[in-house]
Short mmCIF file of C-alpha atoms in Angstrom, two decimals:
data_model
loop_
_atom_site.label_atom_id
_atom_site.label_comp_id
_atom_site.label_asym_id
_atom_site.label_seq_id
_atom_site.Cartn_x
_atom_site.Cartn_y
_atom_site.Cartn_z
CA UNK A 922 27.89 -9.28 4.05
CA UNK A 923 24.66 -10.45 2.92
CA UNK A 924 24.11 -11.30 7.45
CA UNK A 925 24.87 -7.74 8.08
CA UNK A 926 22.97 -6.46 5.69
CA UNK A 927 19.62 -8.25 7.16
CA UNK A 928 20.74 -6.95 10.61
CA UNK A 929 21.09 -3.27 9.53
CA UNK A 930 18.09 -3.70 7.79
CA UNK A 931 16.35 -5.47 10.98
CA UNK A 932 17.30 -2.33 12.87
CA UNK A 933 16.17 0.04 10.39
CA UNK A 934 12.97 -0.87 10.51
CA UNK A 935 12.46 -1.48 13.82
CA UNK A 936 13.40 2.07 14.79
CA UNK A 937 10.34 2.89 12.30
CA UNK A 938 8.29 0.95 13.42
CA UNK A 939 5.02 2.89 14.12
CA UNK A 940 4.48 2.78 18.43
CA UNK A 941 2.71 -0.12 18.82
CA UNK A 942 2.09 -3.27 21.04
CA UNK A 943 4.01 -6.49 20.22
CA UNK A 944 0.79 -7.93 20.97
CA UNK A 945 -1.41 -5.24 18.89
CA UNK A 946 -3.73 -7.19 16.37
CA UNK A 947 -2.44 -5.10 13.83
CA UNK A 948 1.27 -4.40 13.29
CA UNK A 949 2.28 -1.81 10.87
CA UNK A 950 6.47 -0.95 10.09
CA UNK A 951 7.99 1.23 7.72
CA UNK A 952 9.84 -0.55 4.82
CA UNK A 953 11.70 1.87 2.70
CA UNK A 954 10.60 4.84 0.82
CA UNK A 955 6.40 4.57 0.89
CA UNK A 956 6.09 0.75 1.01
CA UNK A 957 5.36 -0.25 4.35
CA UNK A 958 4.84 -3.71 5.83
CA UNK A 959 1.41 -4.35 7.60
CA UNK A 960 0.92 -7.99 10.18
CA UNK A 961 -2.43 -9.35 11.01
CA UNK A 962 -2.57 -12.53 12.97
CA UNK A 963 -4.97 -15.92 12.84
CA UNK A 964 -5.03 -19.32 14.90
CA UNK A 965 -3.86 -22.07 12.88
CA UNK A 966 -4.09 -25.76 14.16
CA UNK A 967 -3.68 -24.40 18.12
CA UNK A 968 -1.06 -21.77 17.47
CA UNK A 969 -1.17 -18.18 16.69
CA UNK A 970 0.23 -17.35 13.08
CA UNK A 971 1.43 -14.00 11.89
CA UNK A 972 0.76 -13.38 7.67
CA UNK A 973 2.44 -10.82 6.40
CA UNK A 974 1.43 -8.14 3.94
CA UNK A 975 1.91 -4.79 2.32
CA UNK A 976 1.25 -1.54 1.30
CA UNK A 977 2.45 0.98 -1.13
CA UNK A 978 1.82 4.97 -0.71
CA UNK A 979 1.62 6.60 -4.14
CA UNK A 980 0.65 10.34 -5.20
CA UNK A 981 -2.75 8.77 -6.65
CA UNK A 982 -4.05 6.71 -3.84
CA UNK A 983 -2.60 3.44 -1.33
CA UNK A 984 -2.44 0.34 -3.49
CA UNK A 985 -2.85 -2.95 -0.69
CA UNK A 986 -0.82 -6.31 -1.35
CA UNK A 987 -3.02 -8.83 0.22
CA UNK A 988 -5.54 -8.23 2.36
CA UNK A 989 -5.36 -9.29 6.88
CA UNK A 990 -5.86 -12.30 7.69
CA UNK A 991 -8.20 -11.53 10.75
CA UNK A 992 -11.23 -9.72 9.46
CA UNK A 993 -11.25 -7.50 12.29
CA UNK A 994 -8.58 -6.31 10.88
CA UNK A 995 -10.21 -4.70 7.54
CA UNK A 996 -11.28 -1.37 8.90
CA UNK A 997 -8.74 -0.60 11.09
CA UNK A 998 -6.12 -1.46 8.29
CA UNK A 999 -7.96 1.61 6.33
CA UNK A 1000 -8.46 4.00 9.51
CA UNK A 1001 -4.91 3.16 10.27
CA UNK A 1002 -3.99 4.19 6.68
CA UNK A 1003 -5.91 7.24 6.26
CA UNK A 1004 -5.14 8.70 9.62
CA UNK A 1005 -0.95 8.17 8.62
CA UNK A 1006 -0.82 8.96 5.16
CA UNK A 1007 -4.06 11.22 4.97
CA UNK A 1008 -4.75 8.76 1.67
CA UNK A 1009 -7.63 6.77 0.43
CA UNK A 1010 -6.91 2.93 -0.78
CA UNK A 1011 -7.79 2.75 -4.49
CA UNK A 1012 -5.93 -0.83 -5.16
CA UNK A 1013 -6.02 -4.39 -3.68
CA UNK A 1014 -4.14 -7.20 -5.22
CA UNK A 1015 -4.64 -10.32 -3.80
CA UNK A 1016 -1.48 -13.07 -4.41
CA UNK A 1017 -3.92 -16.14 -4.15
CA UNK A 1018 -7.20 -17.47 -3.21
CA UNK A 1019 -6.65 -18.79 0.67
CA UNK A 1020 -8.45 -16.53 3.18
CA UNK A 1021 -4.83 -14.79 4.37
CA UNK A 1022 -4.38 -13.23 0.79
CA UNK A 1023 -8.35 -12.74 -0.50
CA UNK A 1024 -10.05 -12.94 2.52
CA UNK A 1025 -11.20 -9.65 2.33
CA UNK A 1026 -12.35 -9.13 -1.25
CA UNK A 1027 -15.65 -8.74 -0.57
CA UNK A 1028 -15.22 -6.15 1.98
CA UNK A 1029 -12.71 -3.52 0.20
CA UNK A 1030 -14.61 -3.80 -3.25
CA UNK A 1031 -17.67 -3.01 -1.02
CA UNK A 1032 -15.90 -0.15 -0.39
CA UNK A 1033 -15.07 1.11 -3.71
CA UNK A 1034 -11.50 0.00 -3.56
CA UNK A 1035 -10.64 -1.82 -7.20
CA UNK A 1036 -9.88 -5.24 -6.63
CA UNK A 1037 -7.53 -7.88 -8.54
CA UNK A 1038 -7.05 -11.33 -8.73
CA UNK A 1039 -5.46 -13.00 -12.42
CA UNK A 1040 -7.83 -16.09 -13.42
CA UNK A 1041 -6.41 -18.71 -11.59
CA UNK A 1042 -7.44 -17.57 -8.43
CA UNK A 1043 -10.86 -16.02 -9.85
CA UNK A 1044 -11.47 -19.63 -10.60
CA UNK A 1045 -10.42 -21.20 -7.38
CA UNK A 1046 -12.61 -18.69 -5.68
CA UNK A 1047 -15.54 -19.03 -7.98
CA UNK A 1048 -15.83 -22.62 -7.83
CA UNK A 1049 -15.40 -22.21 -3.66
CA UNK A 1050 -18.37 -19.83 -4.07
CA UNK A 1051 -16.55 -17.12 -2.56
CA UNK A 1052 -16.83 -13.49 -3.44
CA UNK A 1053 -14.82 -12.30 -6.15
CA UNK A 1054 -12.20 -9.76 -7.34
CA UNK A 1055 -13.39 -7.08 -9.64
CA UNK A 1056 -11.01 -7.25 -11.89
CA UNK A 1057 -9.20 -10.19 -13.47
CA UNK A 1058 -6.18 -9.68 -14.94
CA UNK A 1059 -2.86 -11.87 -17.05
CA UNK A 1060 -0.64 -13.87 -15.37
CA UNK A 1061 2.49 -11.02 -15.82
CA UNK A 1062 1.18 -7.77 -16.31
CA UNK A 1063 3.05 -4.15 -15.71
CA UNK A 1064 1.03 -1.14 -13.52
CA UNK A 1065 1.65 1.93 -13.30
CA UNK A 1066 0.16 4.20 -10.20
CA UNK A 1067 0.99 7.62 -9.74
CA UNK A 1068 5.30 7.36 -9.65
CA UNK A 1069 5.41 4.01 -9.12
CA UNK A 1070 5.92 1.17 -11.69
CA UNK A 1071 5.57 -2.37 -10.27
CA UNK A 1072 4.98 -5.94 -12.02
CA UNK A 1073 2.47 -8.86 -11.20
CA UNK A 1074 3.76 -12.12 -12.02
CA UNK A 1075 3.01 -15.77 -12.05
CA UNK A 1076 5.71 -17.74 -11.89
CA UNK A 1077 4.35 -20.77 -11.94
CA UNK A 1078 2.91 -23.44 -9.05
CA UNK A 1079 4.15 -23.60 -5.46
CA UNK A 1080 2.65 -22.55 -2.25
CA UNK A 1081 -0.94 -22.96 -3.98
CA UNK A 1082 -1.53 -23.10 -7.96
CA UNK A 1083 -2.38 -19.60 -8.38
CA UNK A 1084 0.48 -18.13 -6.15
CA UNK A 1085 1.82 -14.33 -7.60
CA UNK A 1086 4.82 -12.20 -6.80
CA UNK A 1087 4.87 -8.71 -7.36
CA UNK A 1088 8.33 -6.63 -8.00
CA UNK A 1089 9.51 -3.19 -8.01
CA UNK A 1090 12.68 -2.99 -10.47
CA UNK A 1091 13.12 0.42 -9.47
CA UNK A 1092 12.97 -0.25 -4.90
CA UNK A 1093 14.55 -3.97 -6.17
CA UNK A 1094 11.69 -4.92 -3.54
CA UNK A 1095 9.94 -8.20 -4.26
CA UNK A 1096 6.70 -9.21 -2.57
CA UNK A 1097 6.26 -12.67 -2.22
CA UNK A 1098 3.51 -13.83 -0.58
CA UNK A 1099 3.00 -17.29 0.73
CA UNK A 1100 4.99 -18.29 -2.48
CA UNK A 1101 8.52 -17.20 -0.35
CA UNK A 1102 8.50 -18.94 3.22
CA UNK A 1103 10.35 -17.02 6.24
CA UNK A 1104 14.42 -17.38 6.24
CA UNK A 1105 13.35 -18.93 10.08
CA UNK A 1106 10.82 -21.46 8.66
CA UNK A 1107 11.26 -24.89 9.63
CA UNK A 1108 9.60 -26.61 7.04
CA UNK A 1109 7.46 -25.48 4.06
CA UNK A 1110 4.07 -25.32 6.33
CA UNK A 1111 0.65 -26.20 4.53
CA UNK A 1112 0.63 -28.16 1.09
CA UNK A 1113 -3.13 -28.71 0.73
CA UNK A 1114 -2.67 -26.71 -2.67
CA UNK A 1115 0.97 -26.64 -3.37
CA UNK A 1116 3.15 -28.29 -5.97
CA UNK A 1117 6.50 -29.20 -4.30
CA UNK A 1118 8.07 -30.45 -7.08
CA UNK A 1119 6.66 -27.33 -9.60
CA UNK A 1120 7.77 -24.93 -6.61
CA UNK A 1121 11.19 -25.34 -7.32
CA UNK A 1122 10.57 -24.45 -10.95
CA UNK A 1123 8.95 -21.65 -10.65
CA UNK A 1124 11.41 -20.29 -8.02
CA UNK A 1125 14.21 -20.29 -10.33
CA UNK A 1126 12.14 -18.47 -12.55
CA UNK A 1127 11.76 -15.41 -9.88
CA UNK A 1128 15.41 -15.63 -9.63
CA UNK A 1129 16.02 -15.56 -12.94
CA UNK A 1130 13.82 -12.58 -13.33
CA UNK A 1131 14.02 -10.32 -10.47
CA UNK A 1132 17.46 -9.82 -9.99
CA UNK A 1133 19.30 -8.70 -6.71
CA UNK A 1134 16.05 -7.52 -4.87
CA UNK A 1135 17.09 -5.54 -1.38
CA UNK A 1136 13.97 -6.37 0.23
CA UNK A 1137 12.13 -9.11 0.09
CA UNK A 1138 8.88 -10.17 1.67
CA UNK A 1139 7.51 -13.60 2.99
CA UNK A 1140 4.12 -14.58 3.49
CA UNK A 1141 4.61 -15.44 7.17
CA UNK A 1142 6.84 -14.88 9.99
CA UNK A 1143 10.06 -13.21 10.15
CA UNK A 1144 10.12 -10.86 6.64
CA UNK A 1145 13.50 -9.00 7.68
CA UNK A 1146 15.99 -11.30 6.39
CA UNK A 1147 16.98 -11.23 2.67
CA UNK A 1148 17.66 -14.76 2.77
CA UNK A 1149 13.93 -16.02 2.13
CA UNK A 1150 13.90 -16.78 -1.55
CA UNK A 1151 17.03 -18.65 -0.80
CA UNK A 1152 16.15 -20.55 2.25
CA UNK A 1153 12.66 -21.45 0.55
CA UNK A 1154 14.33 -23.02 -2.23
CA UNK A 1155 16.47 -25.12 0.26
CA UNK A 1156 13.47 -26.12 1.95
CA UNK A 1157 11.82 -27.47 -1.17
CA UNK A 1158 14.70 -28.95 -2.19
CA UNK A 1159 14.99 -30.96 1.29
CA UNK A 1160 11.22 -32.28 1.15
CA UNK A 1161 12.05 -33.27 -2.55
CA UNK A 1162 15.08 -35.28 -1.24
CA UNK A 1163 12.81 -37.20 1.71
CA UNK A 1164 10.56 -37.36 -0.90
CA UNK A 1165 12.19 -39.75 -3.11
CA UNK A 1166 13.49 -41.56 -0.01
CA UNK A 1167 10.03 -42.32 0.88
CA UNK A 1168 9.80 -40.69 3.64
CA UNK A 1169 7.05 -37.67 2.70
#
């Protein structure tokens, strides 16, 4: 069931998808509802790299999850945005500190859009000398923006230290970041700044939490397939296991 349900959904949204290139630097598709799924792209060791992020359409403004990954990318994102949805940005959270998620703090709090970022990242990106979020906020903390309620929430290390997920009880979406890898990932990717053995942790505390989310979004890659949570923990669980062999 849970198969057909990622094809349906696969289908779904690419028949609202907006008309765009496959090779259009940014990629914007329709999710459910008003939350919509935005792609930017970078070059990462030779090979081009899709990041995933979102954005949600409320009655008092566009709230951003994550920020593109190619800077080129920051204007259009809002042109893009305005000229659909005839709606300013007001809100950017950014999940954590690597350029793909808070690249483009600087730029959107330059623009009067209110930026956020909970501690751990302000630090990371303090001590990195990097410009900063406006706003700092706790590591689980409950917003409210014109009808829609949504929760920010550490769960603990993974991807990097200062990875977030944010969740929508009401959609059951759950926006992970680069703290969920792609149900099509072959291996858990960069671990400059991750915890492996923490990861797994703190993914049984999402899925203790946030229970039976619809839609769920990856960091990277292939976000149509409900299986990422899922398939992330496997893949954790398999470099833990060649870990202890000796062979990480």
């Amino acid at each position: 069931m849970r198969k057909l349900a990622s094809i349906i959904l696969f289908l779904v949204i690419a028949s609202n998808s907006f008309a765009q290139s496959k090779n259009s630097p940014l990629q914007i598709s329709h999710l459910t509802g008003d939350f919509y799924v935005y792609r930017t792209f970078s070059d990462y060791q030779g090979t081009k790299i899709s990041a995933n992020a979102m954005y949600l359409v409320t009655d008092k403004g566009v709230v951003l999850f994550d920020a593109p990954w190619d800077k080129t990318q920051f204007q259009p994102l809002l042109d893009s945005i305005k000229t659909k949805h005839h709606k300013e940005v007001v809100m950017l959270f950014a999940t954590h500190s690597h350029d793909d998620r808070a690249g483009g703090l600087d730029f959107y709090r330059k623009k009067g859009i209110k930026t956020y970022t909970i501690k751990l990242t302000d630090d990371i990106i303090k001590k990195e000398s990097k410009p900063r979020a406006e706003f700092i906020i706790p590591n689980d903390k409950t917003f409210t923006v014109g009808q829609y309620t949504f929760e920010v929430y550490y769960p603990g290390k993974g991807h990097a230290s200062d990875n977030i997920v944010a969740w929508f009880e009401k959609e059951k979406v759950l926006y992970g970041g680069c703290f969920i890898k792609s149900a099509d990932a072959k291996d858990l990717g960069y671990l400059g700044d991750s915890d492996v053995k923490e990861w797994k942790q703190s993914i049984g505390k999402v899925k203790s939490k946030f229970k039976n989310p619809i839609y769920i979004i990856p960091g990277h890659e292939d976000w149509t397939n409900t299986e990422s949570l899922n398939h992330t923990l496997k893949l954790v669980d398999e470099y833990l296991a060649q870990k202890s062999l000796g062979k990480k």
